[in-house]
Amino acid sequence: RRNYTKMAVVALRHKLVRPGLALLALVLILGGVNGALVSAAPGLPEQFEKALGRGAVPDVIQRHGGVYTLPFQEKLWLDEIFRRLVSGTERDELDYTLTVLDTQEGNAFSLPGGFIFITRGLLKSIDKDEAKLAAVLGHEIAHVEKKHGVRAVLRQMGLTVLFEVGAFWVDLLSADFLR
């Protein structure tokens, strides 16, 4: 990729190609960087994934009203369903956790590394329906199993790099036109 970038710079400086064409080629080349970052998600070390999720947990808890402590019997029911679902996962290296958030909003979500959240409001609307709870929690566990959160972060990182490099080239092209 670096050789292609150097070739694009040389071509622009010596006006061997039109600037717009060189910029388009560079964007297409760098687009491969974004794809490589996203496709690298399956091979990333679990420590990176866990750290990514763990770093976001305090903010999630704060933004959603804190942690809610369920009554004892309800906690046993929730933990048993969650434990059964986690026992069927393929990623044994993760220690899945389930946190109930103290908000009436009906929602559930996950973070990379096995951090699963469900809100008090959603639990209330599920109303002891084991099948509904299992469907919601299973859906969130699937996001972690398939590394959807990690892929989203890497995709965003790749796009950020792509935009920064693109801005650099636009500045370079503007300067070249003014000479």
mmCIF file with all atom_site columns, C-alpha atoms in Angstrom, residues 40-147:
data_model
loop_
_atom_site.group_PDB
_atom_site.id
_atom_site.type_symbol
_atom_site.label_atom_id
_atom_site.label_alt_id
_atom_site.label_comp_id
_atom_site.label_asym_id
_atom_site.label_entity_id
_atom_site.label_seq_id
_atom_site.pdbx_PDB_ins_code
_atom_site.Cartn_x
_atom_site.Cartn_y
_atom_site.Cartn_z
_atom_site.occupancy
_atom_site.B_iso_or_equiv
_atom_site.pdbx_formal_charge
_atom_site.auth_seq_id
_atom_site.auth_comp_id
_atom_site.auth_asym_id
_atom_site.auth_atom_id
_atom_site.pdbx_PDB_model_num
ATOM 1   C CA . ALA A 1 40  ? -9.188  -8.417  11.248 1.00 0.00 ? 40  ALA A CA 1
ATOM 2   C CA . ALA A 1 41  ? -11.837 -8.542  14.011 1.00 0.00 ? 41  ALA A CA 1
ATOM 3   C CA . PRO A 1 42  ? -11.982 -12.363 14.223 1.00 0.00 ? 42  PRO A CA 1
ATOM 4   C CA . GLY A 1 43  ? -8.245  -12.589 14.930 1.00 0.00 ? 43  GLY A CA 1
ATOM 5   C CA . LEU A 1 44  ? -7.938  -9.772  17.438 1.00 0.00 ? 44  LEU A CA 1
ATOM 6   C CA . PRO A 1 45  ? -6.772  -10.815 20.874 1.00 0.00 ? 45  PRO A CA 1
ATOM 7   C CA . GLU A 1 46  ? -9.555  -11.276 23.386 1.00 0.00 ? 46  GLU A CA 1
ATOM 8   C CA . GLN A 1 47  ? -7.714  -8.943  25.758 1.00 0.00 ? 47  GLN A CA 1
ATOM 9   C CA . PHE A 1 48  ? -8.297  -6.066  23.330 1.00 0.00 ? 48  PHE A CA 1
ATOM 10  C CA . GLU A 1 49  ? -11.977 -6.919  23.042 1.00 0.00 ? 49  GLU A CA 1
ATOM 11  C CA . LYS A 1 50  ? -12.407 -7.244  26.815 1.00 0.00 ? 50  LYS A CA 1
ATOM 12  C CA . ALA A 1 51  ? -10.569 -3.970  27.454 1.00 0.00 ? 51  ALA A CA 1
ATOM 13  C CA . LEU A 1 52  ? -12.716 -2.210  24.868 1.00 0.00 ? 52  LEU A CA 1
ATOM 14  C CA . GLY A 1 53  ? -15.919 -3.322  26.578 1.00 0.00 ? 53  GLY A CA 1
ATOM 15  C CA . ARG A 1 54  ? -14.642 -2.895  30.142 1.00 0.00 ? 54  ARG A CA 1
ATOM 16  C CA . GLY A 1 55  ? -13.638 0.682   29.362 1.00 0.00 ? 55  GLY A CA 1
ATOM 17  C CA . ALA A 1 56  ? -17.190 1.559   28.291 1.00 0.00 ? 56  ALA A CA 1
ATOM 18  C CA . VAL A 1 57  ? -19.041 -0.128  31.190 1.00 0.00 ? 57  VAL A CA 1
ATOM 19  C CA . PRO A 1 58  ? -18.833 2.767   33.717 1.00 0.00 ? 58  PRO A CA 1
ATOM 20  C CA . ASP A 1 59  ? -20.178 5.247   31.163 1.00 0.00 ? 59  ASP A CA 1
ATOM 21  C CA . VAL A 1 60  ? -23.042 2.931   30.187 1.00 0.00 ? 60  VAL A CA 1
ATOM 22  C CA . ILE A 1 61  ? -24.006 2.426   33.828 1.00 0.00 ? 61  ILE A CA 1
ATOM 23  C CA . GLN A 1 62  ? -23.874 6.157   34.535 1.00 0.00 ? 62  GLN A CA 1
ATOM 24  C CA . ARG A 1 63  ? -25.900 7.119   31.449 1.00 0.00 ? 63  ARG A CA 1
ATOM 25  C CA . HIS A 1 64  ? -28.615 4.581   32.265 1.00 0.00 ? 64  HIS A CA 1
ATOM 26  C CA . GLY A 1 65  ? -29.385 5.396   35.884 1.00 0.00 ? 65  GLY A CA 1
ATOM 27  C CA . GLY A 1 66  ? -26.910 3.091   37.610 1.00 0.00 ? 66  GLY A CA 1
ATOM 28  C CA . VAL A 1 67  ? -27.163 -0.585  38.482 1.00 0.00 ? 67  VAL A CA 1
ATOM 29  C CA . TYR A 1 68  ? -30.517 -1.874  39.708 1.00 0.00 ? 68  TYR A CA 1
ATOM 30  C CA . THR A 1 69  ? -30.559 -4.598  42.358 1.00 0.00 ? 69  THR A CA 1
ATOM 31  C CA . LEU A 1 70  ? -33.373 -7.053  41.657 1.00 0.00 ? 70  LEU A CA 1
ATOM 32  C CA . PRO A 1 71  ? -35.370 -8.738  44.401 1.00 0.00 ? 71  PRO A CA 1
ATOM 33  C CA . PHE A 1 72  ? -33.701 -12.047 45.324 1.00 0.00 ? 72  PHE A CA 1
ATOM 34  C CA . GLN A 1 73  ? -36.131 -14.448 43.572 1.00 0.00 ? 73  GLN A CA 1
ATOM 35  C CA . GLU A 1 74  ? -36.208 -12.371 40.386 1.00 0.00 ? 74  GLU A CA 1
ATOM 36  C CA . LYS A 1 75  ? -32.398 -12.239 40.355 1.00 0.00 ? 75  LYS A CA 1
ATOM 37  C CA . LEU A 1 76  ? -32.197 -16.037 40.693 1.00 0.00 ? 76  LEU A CA 1
ATOM 38  C CA . TRP A 1 77  ? -34.650 -16.450 37.783 1.00 0.00 ? 77  TRP A CA 1
ATOM 39  C CA . LEU A 1 78  ? -32.726 -13.991 35.568 1.00 0.00 ? 78  LEU A CA 1
ATOM 40  C CA . ASP A 1 79  ? -29.311 -15.431 36.446 1.00 0.00 ? 79  ASP A CA 1
ATOM 41  C CA . GLU A 1 80  ? -30.461 -19.009 35.750 1.00 0.00 ? 80  GLU A CA 1
ATOM 42  C CA . ILE A 1 81  ? -31.739 -18.136 32.258 1.00 0.00 ? 81  ILE A CA 1
ATOM 43  C CA . PHE A 1 82  ? -28.604 -16.135 31.509 1.00 0.00 ? 82  PHE A CA 1
ATOM 44  C CA . ARG A 1 83  ? -26.347 -18.950 32.767 1.00 0.00 ? 83  ARG A CA 1
ATOM 45  C CA . ARG A 1 84  ? -28.109 -21.503 30.533 1.00 0.00 ? 84  ARG A CA 1
ATOM 46  C CA . LEU A 1 85  ? -27.727 -19.262 27.492 1.00 0.00 ? 85  LEU A CA 1
ATOM 47  C CA . VAL A 1 86  ? -24.038 -18.555 28.178 1.00 0.00 ? 86  VAL A CA 1
ATOM 48  C CA . SER A 1 87  ? -23.339 -22.276 28.627 1.00 0.00 ? 87  SER A CA 1
ATOM 49  C CA . GLY A 1 88  ? -24.175 -22.734 24.935 1.00 0.00 ? 88  GLY A CA 1
ATOM 50  C CA . THR A 1 89  ? -21.756 -20.122 23.618 1.00 0.00 ? 89  THR A CA 1
ATOM 51  C CA . GLU A 1 90  ? -18.704 -20.970 21.545 1.00 0.00 ? 90  GLU A CA 1
ATOM 52  C CA . ARG A 1 91  ? -16.370 -18.367 23.026 1.00 0.00 ? 91  ARG A CA 1
ATOM 53  C CA . ASP A 1 92  ? -15.246 -20.002 26.258 1.00 0.00 ? 92  ASP A CA 1
ATOM 54  C CA . GLU A 1 93  ? -12.526 -17.396 26.765 1.00 0.00 ? 93  GLU A CA 1
ATOM 55  C CA . LEU A 1 94  ? -15.123 -14.752 27.658 1.00 0.00 ? 94  LEU A CA 1
ATOM 56  C CA . ASP A 1 95  ? -16.633 -14.292 31.094 1.00 0.00 ? 95  ASP A CA 1
ATOM 57  C CA . TYR A 1 96  ? -20.124 -13.046 30.272 1.00 0.00 ? 96  TYR A CA 1
ATOM 58  C CA . THR A 1 97  ? -21.699 -10.632 32.747 1.00 0.00 ? 97  THR A CA 1
ATOM 59  C CA . LEU A 1 98  ? -25.277 -9.426  32.977 1.00 0.00 ? 98  LEU A CA 1
ATOM 60  C CA . THR A 1 99  ? -26.137 -6.048  34.485 1.00 0.00 ? 99  THR A CA 1
ATOM 61  C CA . VAL A 1 100 ? -29.621 -4.685  35.120 1.00 0.00 ? 100 VAL A CA 1
ATOM 62  C CA . LEU A 1 101 ? -29.770 -0.927  34.595 1.00 0.00 ? 101 LEU A CA 1
ATOM 63  C CA . ASP A 1 102 ? -32.050 1.297   36.675 1.00 0.00 ? 102 ASP A CA 1
ATOM 64  C CA . THR A 1 103 ? -34.095 2.937   33.960 1.00 0.00 ? 103 THR A CA 1
ATOM 65  C CA . GLN A 1 104 ? -37.691 2.517   32.840 1.00 0.00 ? 104 GLN A CA 1
ATOM 66  C CA . GLU A 1 105 ? -36.593 2.608   29.206 1.00 0.00 ? 105 GLU A CA 1
ATOM 67  C CA . GLY A 1 106 ? -37.174 -0.774  27.544 1.00 0.00 ? 106 GLY A CA 1
ATOM 68  C CA . ASN A 1 107 ? -33.820 -1.793  26.120 1.00 0.00 ? 107 ASN A CA 1
ATOM 69  C CA . ALA A 1 108 ? -31.043 -4.366  26.122 1.00 0.00 ? 108 ALA A CA 1
ATOM 70  C CA . PHE A 1 109 ? -27.599 -4.170  24.571 1.00 0.00 ? 109 PHE A CA 1
ATOM 71  C CA . SER A 1 110 ? -24.101 -5.586  24.709 1.00 0.00 ? 110 SER A CA 1
ATOM 72  C CA . LEU A 1 111 ? -20.531 -4.394  24.702 1.00 0.00 ? 111 LEU A CA 1
ATOM 73  C CA . PRO A 1 112 ? -17.486 -6.220  23.346 1.00 0.00 ? 112 PRO A CA 1
ATOM 74  C CA . GLY A 1 113 ? -15.962 -8.699  25.753 1.00 0.00 ? 113 GLY A CA 1
ATOM 75  C CA . GLY A 1 114 ? -19.184 -10.240 27.056 1.00 0.00 ? 114 GLY A CA 1
ATOM 76  C CA . PHE A 1 115 ? -20.835 -7.329  28.865 1.00 0.00 ? 115 PHE A CA 1
ATOM 77  C CA . ILE A 1 116 ? -24.617 -7.675  28.540 1.00 0.00 ? 116 ILE A CA 1
ATOM 78  C CA . PHE A 1 117 ? -27.120 -5.096  29.803 1.00 0.00 ? 117 PHE A CA 1
ATOM 79  C CA . ILE A 1 118 ? -30.878 -5.190  30.234 1.00 0.00 ? 118 ILE A CA 1
ATOM 80  C CA . THR A 1 119 ? -32.992 -2.377  31.643 1.00 0.00 ? 119 THR A CA 1
ATOM 81  C CA . ARG A 1 120 ? -35.446 -2.530  34.481 1.00 0.00 ? 120 ARG A CA 1
ATOM 82  C CA . GLY A 1 121 ? -38.127 -1.266  32.072 1.00 0.00 ? 121 GLY A CA 1
ATOM 83  C CA . LEU A 1 122 ? -37.608 -4.137  29.651 1.00 0.00 ? 122 LEU A CA 1
ATOM 84  C CA . LEU A 1 123 ? -37.674 -6.691  32.452 1.00 0.00 ? 123 LEU A CA 1
ATOM 85  C CA . LYS A 1 124 ? -40.977 -5.217  33.617 1.00 0.00 ? 124 LYS A CA 1
ATOM 86  C CA . SER A 1 125 ? -42.479 -5.462  30.105 1.00 0.00 ? 125 SER A CA 1
ATOM 87  C CA . ILE A 1 126 ? -41.247 -9.065  29.715 1.00 0.00 ? 126 ILE A CA 1
ATOM 88  C CA . ASP A 1 127 ? -43.245 -9.881  32.868 1.00 0.00 ? 127 ASP A CA 1
ATOM 89  C CA . LYS A 1 128 ? -41.692 -13.240 33.784 1.00 0.00 ? 128 LYS A CA 1
ATOM 90  C CA . ASP A 1 129 ? -41.961 -14.629 30.245 1.00 0.00 ? 129 ASP A CA 1
ATOM 91  C CA . GLU A 1 130 ? -38.923 -16.905 30.071 1.00 0.00 ? 130 GLU A CA 1
ATOM 92  C CA . ALA A 1 131 ? -39.069 -17.280 26.280 1.00 0.00 ? 131 ALA A CA 1
ATOM 93  C CA . LYS A 1 132 ? -39.072 -13.510 25.699 1.00 0.00 ? 132 LYS A CA 1
ATOM 94  C CA . LEU A 1 133 ? -36.213 -13.003 28.155 1.00 0.00 ? 133 LEU A CA 1
ATOM 95  C CA . ALA A 1 134 ? -34.195 -15.789 26.548 1.00 0.00 ? 134 ALA A CA 1
ATOM 96  C CA . ALA A 1 135 ? -34.795 -14.278 23.092 1.00 0.00 ? 135 ALA A CA 1
ATOM 97  C CA . VAL A 1 136 ? -33.598 -10.834 24.203 1.00 0.00 ? 136 VAL A CA 1
ATOM 98  C CA . LEU A 1 137 ? -30.544 -12.102 26.059 1.00 0.00 ? 137 LEU A CA 1
ATOM 99  C CA . GLY A 1 138 ? -29.705 -14.586 23.293 1.00 0.00 ? 138 GLY A CA 1
ATOM 100 C CA . HIS A 1 139 ? -29.807 -11.760 20.762 1.00 0.00 ? 139 HIS A CA 1
ATOM 101 C CA . GLU A 1 140 ? -27.340 -9.698  22.816 1.00 0.00 ? 140 GLU A CA 1
ATOM 102 C CA . ILE A 1 141 ? -25.057 -12.676 23.409 1.00 0.00 ? 141 ILE A CA 1
ATOM 103 C CA . ALA A 1 142 ? -25.036 -13.289 19.642 1.00 0.00 ? 142 ALA A CA 1
ATOM 104 C CA . HIS A 1 143 ? -23.718 -9.755  19.086 1.00 0.00 ? 143 HIS A CA 1
ATOM 105 C CA . VAL A 1 144 ? -20.769 -10.565 21.355 1.00 0.00 ? 144 VAL A CA 1
ATOM 106 C CA . GLU A 1 145 ? -20.221 -14.015 19.844 1.00 0.00 ? 145 GLU A CA 1
ATOM 107 C CA . LYS A 1 146 ? -20.079 -12.539 16.328 1.00 0.00 ? 146 LYS A CA 1
ATOM 108 C CA . LYS A 1 147 ? -17.951 -9.558  17.461 1.00 0.00 ? 147 LYS A CA 1
#
